[in-house]
Coordinates of C-alpha atoms in Angstrom, one line a residue:
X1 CA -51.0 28.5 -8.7
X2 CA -54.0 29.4 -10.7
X3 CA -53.6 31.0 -14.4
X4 CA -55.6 30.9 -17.8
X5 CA -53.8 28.1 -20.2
X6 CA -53.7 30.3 -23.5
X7 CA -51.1 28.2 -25.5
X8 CA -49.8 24.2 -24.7
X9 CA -46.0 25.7 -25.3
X10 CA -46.5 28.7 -22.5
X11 CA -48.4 26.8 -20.4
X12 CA -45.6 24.2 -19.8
X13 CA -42.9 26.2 -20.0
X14 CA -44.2 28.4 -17.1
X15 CA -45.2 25.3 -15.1
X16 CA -41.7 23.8 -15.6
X17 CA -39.7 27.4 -14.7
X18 CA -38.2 26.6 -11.6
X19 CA -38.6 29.2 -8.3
X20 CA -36.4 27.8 -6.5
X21 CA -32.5 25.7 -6.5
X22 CA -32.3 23.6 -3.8
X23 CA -28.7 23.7 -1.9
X24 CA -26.4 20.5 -2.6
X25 CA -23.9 21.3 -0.3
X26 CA -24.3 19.8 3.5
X27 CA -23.6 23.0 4.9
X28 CA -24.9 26.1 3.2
X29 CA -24.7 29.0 4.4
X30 CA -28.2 29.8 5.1
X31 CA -28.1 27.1 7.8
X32 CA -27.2 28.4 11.2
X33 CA -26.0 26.4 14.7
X34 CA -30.0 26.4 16.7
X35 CA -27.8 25.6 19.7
X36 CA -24.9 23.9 21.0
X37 CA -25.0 20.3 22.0
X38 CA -21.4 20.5 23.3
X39 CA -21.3 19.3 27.4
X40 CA -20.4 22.6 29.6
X41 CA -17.9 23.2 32.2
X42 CA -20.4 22.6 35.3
X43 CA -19.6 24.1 38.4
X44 CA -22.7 22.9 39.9
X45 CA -24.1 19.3 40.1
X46 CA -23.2 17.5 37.3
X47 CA -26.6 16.5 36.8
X48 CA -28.2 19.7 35.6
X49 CA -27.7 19.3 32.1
X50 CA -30.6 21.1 30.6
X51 CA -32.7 24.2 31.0
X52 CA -35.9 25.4 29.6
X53 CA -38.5 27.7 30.4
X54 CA -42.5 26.5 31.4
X55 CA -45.3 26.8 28.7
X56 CA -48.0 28.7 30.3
X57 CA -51.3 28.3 29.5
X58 CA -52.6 31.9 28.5
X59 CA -55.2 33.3 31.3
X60 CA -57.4 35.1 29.4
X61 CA -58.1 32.2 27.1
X62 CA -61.9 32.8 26.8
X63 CA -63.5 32.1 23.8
X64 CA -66.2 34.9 22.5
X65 CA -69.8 33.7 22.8
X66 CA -71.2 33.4 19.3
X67 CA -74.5 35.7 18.6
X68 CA -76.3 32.8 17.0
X69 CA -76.3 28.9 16.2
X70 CA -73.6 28.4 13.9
X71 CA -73.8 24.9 13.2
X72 CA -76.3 22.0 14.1
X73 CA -75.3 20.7 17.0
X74 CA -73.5 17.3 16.8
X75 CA -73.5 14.7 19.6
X76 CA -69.9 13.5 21.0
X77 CA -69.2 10.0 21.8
X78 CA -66.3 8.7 23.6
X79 CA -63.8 7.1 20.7
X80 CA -61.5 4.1 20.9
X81 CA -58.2 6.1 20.9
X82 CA -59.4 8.9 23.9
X83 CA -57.9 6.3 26.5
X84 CA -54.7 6.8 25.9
X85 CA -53.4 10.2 27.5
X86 CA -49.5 10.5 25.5
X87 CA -50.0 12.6 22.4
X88 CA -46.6 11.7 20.3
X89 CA -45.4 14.8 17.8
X90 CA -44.4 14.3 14.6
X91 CA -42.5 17.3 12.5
X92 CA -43.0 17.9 9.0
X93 CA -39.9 18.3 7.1
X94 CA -39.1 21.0 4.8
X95 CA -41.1 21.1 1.4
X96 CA -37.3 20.4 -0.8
X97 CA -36.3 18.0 1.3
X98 CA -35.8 15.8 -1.7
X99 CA -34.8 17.1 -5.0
X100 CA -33.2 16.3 -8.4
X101 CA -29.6 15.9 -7.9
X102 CA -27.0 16.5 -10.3
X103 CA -27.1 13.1 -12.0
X104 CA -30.5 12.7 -12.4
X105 CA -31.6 10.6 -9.8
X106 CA -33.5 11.8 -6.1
X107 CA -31.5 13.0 -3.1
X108 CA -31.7 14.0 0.2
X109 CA -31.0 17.7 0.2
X110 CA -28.4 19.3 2.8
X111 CA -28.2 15.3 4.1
X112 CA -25.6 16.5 6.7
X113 CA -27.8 18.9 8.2
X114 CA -30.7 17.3 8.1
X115 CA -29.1 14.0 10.0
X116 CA -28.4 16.4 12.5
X117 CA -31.9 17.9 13.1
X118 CA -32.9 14.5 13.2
X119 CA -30.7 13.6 15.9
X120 CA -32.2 16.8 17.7
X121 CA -35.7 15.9 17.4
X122 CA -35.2 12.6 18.6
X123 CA -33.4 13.9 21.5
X124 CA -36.3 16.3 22.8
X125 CA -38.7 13.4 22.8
X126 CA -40.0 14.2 19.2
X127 CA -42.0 11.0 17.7
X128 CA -41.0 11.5 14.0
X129 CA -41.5 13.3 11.2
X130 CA -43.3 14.2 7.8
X131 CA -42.4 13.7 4.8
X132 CA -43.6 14.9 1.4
X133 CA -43.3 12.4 -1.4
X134 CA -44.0 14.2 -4.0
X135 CA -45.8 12.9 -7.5
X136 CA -44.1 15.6 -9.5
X137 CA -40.5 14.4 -8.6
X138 CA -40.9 10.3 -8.5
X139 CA -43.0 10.3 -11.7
X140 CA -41.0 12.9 -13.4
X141 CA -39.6 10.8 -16.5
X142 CA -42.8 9.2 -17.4
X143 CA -45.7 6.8 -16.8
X144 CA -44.7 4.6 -13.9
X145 CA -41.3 5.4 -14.3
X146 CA -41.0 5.9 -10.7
X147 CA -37.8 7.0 -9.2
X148 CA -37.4 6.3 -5.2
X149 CA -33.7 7.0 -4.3
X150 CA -34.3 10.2 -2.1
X151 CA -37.0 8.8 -0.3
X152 CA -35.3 5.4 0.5
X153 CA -32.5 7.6 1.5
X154 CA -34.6 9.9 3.8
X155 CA -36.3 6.2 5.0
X156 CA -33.0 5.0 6.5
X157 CA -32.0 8.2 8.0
X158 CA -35.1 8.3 9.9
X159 CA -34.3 4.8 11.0
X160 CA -30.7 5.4 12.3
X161 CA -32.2 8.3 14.3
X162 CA -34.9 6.3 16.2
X163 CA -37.9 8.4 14.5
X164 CA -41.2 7.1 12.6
X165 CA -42.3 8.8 9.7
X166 CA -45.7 9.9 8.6
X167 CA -45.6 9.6 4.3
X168 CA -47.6 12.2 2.3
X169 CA -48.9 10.8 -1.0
X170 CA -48.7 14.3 -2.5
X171 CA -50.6 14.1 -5.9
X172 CA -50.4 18.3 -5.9
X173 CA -48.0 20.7 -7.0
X174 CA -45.7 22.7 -4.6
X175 CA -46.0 26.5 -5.0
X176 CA -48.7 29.4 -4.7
X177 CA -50.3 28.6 -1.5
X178 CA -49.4 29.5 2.0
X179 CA -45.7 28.5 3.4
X180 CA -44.7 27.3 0.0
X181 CA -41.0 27.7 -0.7
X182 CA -40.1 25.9 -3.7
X183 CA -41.7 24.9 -6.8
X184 CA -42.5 21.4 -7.2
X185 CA -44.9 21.1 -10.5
X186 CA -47.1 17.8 -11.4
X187 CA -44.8 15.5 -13.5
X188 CA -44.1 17.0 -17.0
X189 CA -45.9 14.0 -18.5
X190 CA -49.2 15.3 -17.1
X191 CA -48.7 18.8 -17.9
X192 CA -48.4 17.9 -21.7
X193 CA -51.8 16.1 -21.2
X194 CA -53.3 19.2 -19.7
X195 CA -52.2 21.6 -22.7
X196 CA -53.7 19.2 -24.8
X197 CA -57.0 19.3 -22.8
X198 CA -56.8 22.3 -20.5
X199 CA -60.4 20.8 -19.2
X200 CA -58.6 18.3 -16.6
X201 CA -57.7 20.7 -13.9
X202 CA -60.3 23.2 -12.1
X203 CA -61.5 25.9 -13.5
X204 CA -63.4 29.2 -12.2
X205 CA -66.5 31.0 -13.3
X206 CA -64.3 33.3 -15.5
X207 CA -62.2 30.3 -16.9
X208 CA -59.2 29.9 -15.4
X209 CA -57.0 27.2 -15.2
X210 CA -55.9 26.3 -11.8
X211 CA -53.1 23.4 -12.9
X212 CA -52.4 22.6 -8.9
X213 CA -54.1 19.4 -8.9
X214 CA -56.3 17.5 -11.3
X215 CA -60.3 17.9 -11.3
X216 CA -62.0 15.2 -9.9
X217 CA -64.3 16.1 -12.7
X218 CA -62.9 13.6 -15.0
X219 CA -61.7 10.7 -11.7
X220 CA -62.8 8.2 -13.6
X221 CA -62.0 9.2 -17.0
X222 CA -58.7 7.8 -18.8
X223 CA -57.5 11.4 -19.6
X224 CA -53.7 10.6 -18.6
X225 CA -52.1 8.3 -21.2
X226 CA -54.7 5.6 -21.0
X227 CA -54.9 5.4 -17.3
X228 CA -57.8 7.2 -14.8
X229 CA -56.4 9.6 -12.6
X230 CA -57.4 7.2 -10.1
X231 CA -55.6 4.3 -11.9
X232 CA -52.7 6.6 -12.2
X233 CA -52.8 7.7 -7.8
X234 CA -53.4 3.5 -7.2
X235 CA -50.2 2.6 -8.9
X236 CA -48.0 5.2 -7.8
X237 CA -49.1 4.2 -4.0
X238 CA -48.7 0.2 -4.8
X239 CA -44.9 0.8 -6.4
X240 CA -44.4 3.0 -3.4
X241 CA -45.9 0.3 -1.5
X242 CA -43.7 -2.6 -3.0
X243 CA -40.4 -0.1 -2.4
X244 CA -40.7 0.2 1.5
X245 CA -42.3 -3.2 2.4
X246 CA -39.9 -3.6 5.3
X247 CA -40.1 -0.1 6.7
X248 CA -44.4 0.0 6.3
X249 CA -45.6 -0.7 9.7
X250 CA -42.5 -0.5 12.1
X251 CA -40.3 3.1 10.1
X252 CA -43.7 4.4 8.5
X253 CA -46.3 4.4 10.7
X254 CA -49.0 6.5 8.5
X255 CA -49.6 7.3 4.7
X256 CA -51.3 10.1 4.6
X257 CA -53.5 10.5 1.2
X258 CA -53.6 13.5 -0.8
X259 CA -56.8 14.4 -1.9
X260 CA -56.5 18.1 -3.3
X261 CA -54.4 21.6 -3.1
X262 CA -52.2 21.1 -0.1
X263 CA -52.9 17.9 0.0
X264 CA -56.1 18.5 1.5
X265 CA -59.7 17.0 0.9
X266 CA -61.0 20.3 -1.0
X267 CA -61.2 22.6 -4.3
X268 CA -58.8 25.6 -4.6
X269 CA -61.2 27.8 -4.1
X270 CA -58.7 30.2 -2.5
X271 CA -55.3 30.5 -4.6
X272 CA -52.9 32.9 -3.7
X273 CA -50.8 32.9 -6.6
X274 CA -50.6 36.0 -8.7
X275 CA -53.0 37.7 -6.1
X276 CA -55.7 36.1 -7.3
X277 CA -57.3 35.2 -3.5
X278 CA -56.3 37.5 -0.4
X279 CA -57.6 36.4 3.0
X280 CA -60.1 36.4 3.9
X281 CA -62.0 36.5 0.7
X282 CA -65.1 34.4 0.4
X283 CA -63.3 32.3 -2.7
X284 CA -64.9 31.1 -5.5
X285 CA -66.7 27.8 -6.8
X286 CA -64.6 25.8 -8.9
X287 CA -66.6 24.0 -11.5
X288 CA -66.5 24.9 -14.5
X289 CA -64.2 22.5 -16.7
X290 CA -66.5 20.6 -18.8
X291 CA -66.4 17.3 -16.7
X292 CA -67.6 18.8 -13.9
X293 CA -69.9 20.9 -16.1
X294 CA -71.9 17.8 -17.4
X295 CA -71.8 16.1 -14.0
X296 CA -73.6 19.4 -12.7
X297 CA -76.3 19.2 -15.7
X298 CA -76.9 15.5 -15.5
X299 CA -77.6 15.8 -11.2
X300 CA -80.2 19.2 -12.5
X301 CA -82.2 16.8 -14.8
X302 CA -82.6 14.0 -12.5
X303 CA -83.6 16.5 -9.6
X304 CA -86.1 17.7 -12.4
X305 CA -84.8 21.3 -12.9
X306 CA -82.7 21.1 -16.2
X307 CA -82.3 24.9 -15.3
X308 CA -80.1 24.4 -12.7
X309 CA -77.5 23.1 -14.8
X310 CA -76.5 25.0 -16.7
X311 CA -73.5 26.2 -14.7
X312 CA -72.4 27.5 -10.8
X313 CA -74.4 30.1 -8.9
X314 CA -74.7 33.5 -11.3
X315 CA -74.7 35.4 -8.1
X316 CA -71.6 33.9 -5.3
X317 CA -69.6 37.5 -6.4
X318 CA -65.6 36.8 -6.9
X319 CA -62.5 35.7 -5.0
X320 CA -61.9 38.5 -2.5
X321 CA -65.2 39.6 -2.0
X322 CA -67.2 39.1 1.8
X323 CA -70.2 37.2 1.6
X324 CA -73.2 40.4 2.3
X325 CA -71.5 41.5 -1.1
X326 CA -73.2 38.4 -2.6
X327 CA -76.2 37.7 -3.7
X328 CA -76.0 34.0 -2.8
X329 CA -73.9 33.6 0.3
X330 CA -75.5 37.5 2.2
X331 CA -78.0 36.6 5.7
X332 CA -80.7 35.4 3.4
X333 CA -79.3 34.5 0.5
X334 CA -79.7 32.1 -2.2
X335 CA -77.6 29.4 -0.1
X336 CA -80.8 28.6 1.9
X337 CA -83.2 28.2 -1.1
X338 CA -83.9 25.2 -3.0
X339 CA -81.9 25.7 -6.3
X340 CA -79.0 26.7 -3.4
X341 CA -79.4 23.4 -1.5
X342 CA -79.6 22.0 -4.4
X343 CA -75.9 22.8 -6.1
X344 CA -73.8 23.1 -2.7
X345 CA -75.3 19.3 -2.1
X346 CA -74.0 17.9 -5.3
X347 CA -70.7 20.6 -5.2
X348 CA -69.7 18.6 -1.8
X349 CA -70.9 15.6 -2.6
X350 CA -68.4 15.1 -5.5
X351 CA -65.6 15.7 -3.1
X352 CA -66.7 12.7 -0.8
X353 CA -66.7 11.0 -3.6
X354 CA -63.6 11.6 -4.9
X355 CA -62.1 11.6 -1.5
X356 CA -64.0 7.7 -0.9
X357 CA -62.6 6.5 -4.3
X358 CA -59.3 7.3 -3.4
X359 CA -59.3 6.0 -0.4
X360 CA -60.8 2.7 -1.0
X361 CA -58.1 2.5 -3.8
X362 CA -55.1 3.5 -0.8
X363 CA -57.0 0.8 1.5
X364 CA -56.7 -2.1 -0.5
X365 CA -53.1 -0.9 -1.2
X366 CA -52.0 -0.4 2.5
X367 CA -54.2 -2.7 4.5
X368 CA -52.1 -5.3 5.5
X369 CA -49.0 -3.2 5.9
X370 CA -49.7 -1.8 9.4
X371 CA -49.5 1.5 8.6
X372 CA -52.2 4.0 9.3
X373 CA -54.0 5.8 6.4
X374 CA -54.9 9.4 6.9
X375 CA -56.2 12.2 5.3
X376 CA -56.5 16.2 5.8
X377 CA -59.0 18.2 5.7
X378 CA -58.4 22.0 6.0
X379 CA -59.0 24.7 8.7
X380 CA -61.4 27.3 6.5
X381 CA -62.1 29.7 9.8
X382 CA -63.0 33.0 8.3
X383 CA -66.5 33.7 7.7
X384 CA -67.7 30.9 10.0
X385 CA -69.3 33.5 12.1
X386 CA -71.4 34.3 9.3
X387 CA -75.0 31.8 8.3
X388 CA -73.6 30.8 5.1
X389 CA -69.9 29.7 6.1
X390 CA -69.3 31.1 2.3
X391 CA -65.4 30.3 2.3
X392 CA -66.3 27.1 3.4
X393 CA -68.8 26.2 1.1
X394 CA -66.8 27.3 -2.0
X395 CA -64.0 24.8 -0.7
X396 CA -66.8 22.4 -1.0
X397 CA -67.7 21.7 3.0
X398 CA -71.3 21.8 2.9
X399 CA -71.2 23.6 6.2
X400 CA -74.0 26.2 7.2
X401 CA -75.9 27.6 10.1
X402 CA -78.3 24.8 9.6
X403 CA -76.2 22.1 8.3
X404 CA -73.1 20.2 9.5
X405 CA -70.6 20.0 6.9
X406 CA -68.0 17.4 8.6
X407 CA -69.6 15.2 9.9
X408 CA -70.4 13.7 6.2
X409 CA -66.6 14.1 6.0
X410 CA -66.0 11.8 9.0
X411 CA -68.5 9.2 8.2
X412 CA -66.7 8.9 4.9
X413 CA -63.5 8.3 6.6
X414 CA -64.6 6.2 9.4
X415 CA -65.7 3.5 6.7
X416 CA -62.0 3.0 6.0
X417 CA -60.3 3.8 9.5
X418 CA -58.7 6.5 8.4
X419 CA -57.7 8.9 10.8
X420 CA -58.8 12.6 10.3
X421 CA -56.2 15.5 10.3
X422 CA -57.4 18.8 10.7
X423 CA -55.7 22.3 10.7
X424 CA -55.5 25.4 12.8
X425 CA -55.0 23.8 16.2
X426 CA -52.9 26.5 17.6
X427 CA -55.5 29.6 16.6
X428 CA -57.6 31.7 18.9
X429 CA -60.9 33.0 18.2
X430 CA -59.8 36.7 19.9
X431 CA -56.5 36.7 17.8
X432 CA -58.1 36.7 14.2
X433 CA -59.3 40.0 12.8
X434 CA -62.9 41.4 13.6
X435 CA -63.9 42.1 10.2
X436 CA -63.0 38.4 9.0
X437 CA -66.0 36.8 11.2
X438 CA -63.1 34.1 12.3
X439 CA -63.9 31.4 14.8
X440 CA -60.9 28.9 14.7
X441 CA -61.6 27.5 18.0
X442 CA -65.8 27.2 17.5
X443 CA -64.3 25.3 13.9
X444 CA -62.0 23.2 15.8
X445 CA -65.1 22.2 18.4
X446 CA -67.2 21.5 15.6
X447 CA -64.9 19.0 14.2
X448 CA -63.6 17.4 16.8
X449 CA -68.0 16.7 18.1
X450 CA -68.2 15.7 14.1
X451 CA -65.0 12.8 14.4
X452 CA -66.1 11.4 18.1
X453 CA -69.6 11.5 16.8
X454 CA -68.2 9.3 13.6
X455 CA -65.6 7.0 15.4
X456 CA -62.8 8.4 13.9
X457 CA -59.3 9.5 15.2
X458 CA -58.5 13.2 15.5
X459 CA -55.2 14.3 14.7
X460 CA -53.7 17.6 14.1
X461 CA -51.8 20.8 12.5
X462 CA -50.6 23.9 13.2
X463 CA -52.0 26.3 10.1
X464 CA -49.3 28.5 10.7
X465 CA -45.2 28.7 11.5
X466 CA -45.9 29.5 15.2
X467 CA -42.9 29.4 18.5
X468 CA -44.8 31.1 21.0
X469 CA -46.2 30.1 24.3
X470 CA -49.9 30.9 23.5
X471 CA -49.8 28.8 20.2
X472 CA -48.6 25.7 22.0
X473 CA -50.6 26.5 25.3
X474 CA -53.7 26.2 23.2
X475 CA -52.8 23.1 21.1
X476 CA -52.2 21.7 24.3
X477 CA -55.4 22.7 25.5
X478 CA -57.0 21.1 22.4
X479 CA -54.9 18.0 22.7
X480 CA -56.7 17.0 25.7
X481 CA -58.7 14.1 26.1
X482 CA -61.1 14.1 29.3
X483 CA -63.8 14.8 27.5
X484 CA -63.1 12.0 24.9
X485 CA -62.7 14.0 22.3
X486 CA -58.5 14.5 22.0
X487 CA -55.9 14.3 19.7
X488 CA -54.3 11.0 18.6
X489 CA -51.2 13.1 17.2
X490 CA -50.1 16.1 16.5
X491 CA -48.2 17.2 13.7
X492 CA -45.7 20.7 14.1
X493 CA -45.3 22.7 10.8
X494 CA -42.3 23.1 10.5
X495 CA -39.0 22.2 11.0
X496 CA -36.4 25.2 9.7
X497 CA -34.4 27.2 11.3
X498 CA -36.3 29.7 13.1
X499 CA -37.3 26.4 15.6
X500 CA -33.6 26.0 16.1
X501 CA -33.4 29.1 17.9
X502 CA -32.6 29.3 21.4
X503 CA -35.6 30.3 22.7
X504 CA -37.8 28.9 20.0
X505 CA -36.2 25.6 20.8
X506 CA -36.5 25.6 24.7
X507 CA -40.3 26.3 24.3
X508 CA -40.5 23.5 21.5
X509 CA -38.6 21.0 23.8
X510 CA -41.1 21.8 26.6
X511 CA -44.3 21.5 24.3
X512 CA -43.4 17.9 23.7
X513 CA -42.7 17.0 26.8
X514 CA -46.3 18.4 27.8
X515 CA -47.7 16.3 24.8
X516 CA -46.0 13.2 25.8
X517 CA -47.8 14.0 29.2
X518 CA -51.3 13.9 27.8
X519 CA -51.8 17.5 27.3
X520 CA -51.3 18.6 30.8
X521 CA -49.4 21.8 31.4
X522 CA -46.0 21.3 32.3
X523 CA -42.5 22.3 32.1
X524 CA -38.6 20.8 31.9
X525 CA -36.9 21.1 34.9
X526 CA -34.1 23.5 35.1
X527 CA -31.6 20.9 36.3
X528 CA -32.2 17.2 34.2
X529 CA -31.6 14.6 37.0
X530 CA -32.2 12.0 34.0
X531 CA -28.7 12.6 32.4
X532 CA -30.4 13.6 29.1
X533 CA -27.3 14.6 26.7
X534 CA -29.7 16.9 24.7
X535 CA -28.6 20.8 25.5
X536 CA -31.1 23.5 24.9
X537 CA -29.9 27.5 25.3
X538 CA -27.2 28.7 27.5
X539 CA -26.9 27.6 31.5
X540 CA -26.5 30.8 32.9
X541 CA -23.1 31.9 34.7
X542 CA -21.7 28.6 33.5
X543 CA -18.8 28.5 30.7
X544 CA -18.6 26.4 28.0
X545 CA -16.1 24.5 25.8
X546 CA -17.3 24.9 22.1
X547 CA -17.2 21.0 20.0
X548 CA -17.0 20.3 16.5
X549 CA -20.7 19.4 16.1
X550 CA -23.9 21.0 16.2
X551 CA -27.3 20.5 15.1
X552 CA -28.3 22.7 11.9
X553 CA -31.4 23.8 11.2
X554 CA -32.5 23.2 7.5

């Protein structure tokens, strides 16, 4: 969400106005039966329990041959983790998947259901899932005043049901980007101590206030009671750490680090709340609160040119304009000069450091716990087609036609072992609009040449809510790892109802089963001589006897 602060009282009060009320009850009525797990009335072998349909690999899957050099080329090398050929799938939970409950406390919200789904998941082969844990609801009632219920809850359930959980240290607020459905602000606590100094969150060229995360203008600054933001991230991950000592390492296999909106390494340079970014504008820088503001001036006198700090680029034109409207990001604009080189170096060079302080802080935290640390880094395709990469530069990805702006990004994590999660596996270069310059898959190369290059694992996202056969043919095709440059996981956004479908289901069912496979295209027999009990879709000509149960989707 981004919005100007023009009083502490509004501010807050807008912040705190809930758009959402989460469901108590286990069975709402806005959950539906995906498909029934009851055993039919066979009249053939006993032994075809299950049917499904094959994901096809699309046969016009050619990738458009790009005019120009995009990128510097980066040379691959063959990683630790390209051995194995099984890529396990996790599934990321609903956003509300924990609330406030009635007293007070955290809960797991529509438990029944979700136990269920659960159950489901683990059935078609389905590694685990992940989870949310959001700062805005465990540090609601104060400064480490933590509150873990719901999440120890949604722990053991996980456990019962056989799956492993991937745990998102989510340091953002919920609402006003892409697939959000509820509103989850930052804890109260910290939205009184951005009234107060409205210069602790990002701010745009024409000053507004963008309170999804906070600027990593003032990291090490004790702007939140006392405490360092990074102080403030440190302790929240070691009480979390301290909570679920016997489930790190066996029930949660991964923390993944938030570092940004979305949880992502990045600025918001591209909010959709209140309209203020449409795809696919070019976005817009986003430093201009007063920390970053003297960081930017001290870097211009050091490089000698007190000039250039005196704020962002005069000329990189506004959030939904395309980058020839621009003076700085057009062919030859003033990206590729030296006051251009200059900025966009120490612009994305504050995000690695931010993104390394963080990290060294979750390392020190998590080491010996034998979980994995990850972090995620987003899938900024539009405009890539273009010299300047503008969408991805405002995001602060120092990526051009003559620079590589991930491979910094992997070195950075590499130092740590963290493993690198990237977006927009499923997308295909001839599906995007024309006018956008899109290149998802050309992205997706580039970063996958930049993590084998670094030593780091590769895992992976879905950008979108996709249940068709091209999307998973091509993350399948992605997955793949001949050429030593696969997927270590893959992570399907998202579980809800929709996937519970029939149809959806049976092509979900057969994309892990391809996964599990290494990738390789492959299908579910119609008849399951394995005696799986899981049931997807109806056996034709067969009648069945309805039971009690069946799985809900959330």
């Amino acid at each position: 969400m981004a919005l100007t602060l023009r009083s502490p009282t509004s501010f807050i009060s807008k912040a705190l106005k809930p758009s959402h009320k989460p469901t108590t009850s286990d069975e709402p009525t806005s959950l539906i039966s995906f498909v029934s797990l009851q055993k039919p009335s066979f009249t053939a072998s006993s032994s075809c329990r299950l049917k499904a349909v094959q994901v096809r690999a699309s046969s016009n899957d050619l990738s458009p041959v790009p005019a120009e050099r995009l990128h510097p080329e980066s040379k691959a090398v063959r990683t630790a983790h390209s051995g194995s050929t099984r890529v396990p799938v996790y599934v990321m939970l609903p956003l509300d998947t924990i609330f406030k409950g009635n007293d007070g406390k955290g809960a797991v919200n529509r438990a029944r259901a979700l136990n269920a789904s659960m159950m489901a998941l683990r059935s078609a082969g389905v590694e685990g899932i992940m989870a949310d844990v959001w700062w805005g609801l465990v540090e609601r009632d104060g400064p480490m005043k933590y509150d873990w219920e719901g999440y120890a809850e949604l722990v053991r359930m996980a456990e019962r049901n056989g799956l492993k959980m991937q745990m998102v240290m989510s340091f953002h607020q919920c609402g006003g980007n892409v697939g959000d459905s509820c509103s989850i602000p930052l804890p109260p606590w910290v939205l009184e101590e951005m009234s107060r100094d409205p210069d602790i969150v990002y701010t745009d060229r024409s000053g507004r206030r963008n309170p999804e995360y906070i600027s990593l203008g003032c990291d090490e600054l004790p702007v939140l009671r006392g405490r360092t933001p990074i102080q403030v991230y440190s302790d929240y991950m070691r009480s979390f750490r301290d909570r679920f000592s016997n489930y790190l390492g066996n029930v949660i296999v991964e923390i993944q680090v938030g570092m940004g909106p979305c949880g992502e390494l990045r600025y918001p340079s591209y909010p959709e709340s209140n309209g203020t970014w449409k795809f696919p504008g070019i976005g817009e820088f986003q430093c201009y609160d007063k920390y970053m503001k003297a960081s930017l001036q001290a870097s211009a006198i050091a490089a000698g040119h007190s000039e250039w700090g005196k704020g962002g680029p005069h000329d990189a034109g506004q959030y939904n304009q395309f980058p020839e409207d621009t003076g700085f990001f057009k062919r030859e604009g003033t990206w590729n000069t030296e006051y251009g080189q200059f900025f966009l170096s120490w612009y994305s060079e504050k995000l690695l450091q931010h993104g390394d302080r963080i990290l060294t802080a979750a390392d020190s935290i998590f080491s010996s716990t034998g979980a994995k640390l990850s972090a995620k880094v987003a899938g900024i395709h539009w405009h890539y087609r273009t010299r300047s990469h503008a969408a991805e530069l405002t995001a602060g990805y120092y990526n051009t036609r003559n620079q590589d702006g991930y491979i910094p990004i992997a070195k950075m994590l590499a130092k740590r072992g963290v493993v690198m999660n990237f977006t927009c596996m499923e997308m295909k270069d001839e599906q995007q609009p024309g006018h956008a310059g899109c290149a998802p898959e050309l992205l997706v190369e580039q970063v996958k040449k930049a993590a084998s290059s670094a030593g780091v694992e590769l895992a992976g996202e879905n950008a979108l809510e996709r249940y068709d056969e091209a999307a998973y043919a091509k993350v399948l095709e992605t997955s793949r790892s001949e050429t030593g440059m696969g997927l270590s996981a893959f992570t399907y956004l998202r579980m809800n109802k929709r996937l519970f479908e029939e149809a959806n289901w049976r092509q979900f069912v057969s994309f892990v089963k391809a996964m599990g496979e290494g990738g390789r295209k492959s299908s579910l027999p119609r008849c399951d001589s394995s005696q799986s009990d899981l049931y997807v879709g109806f056996v034709n000509k067969v009648e069945r006897k309805p039971e009690p149960e069946a799985a809900a989707a959330l």
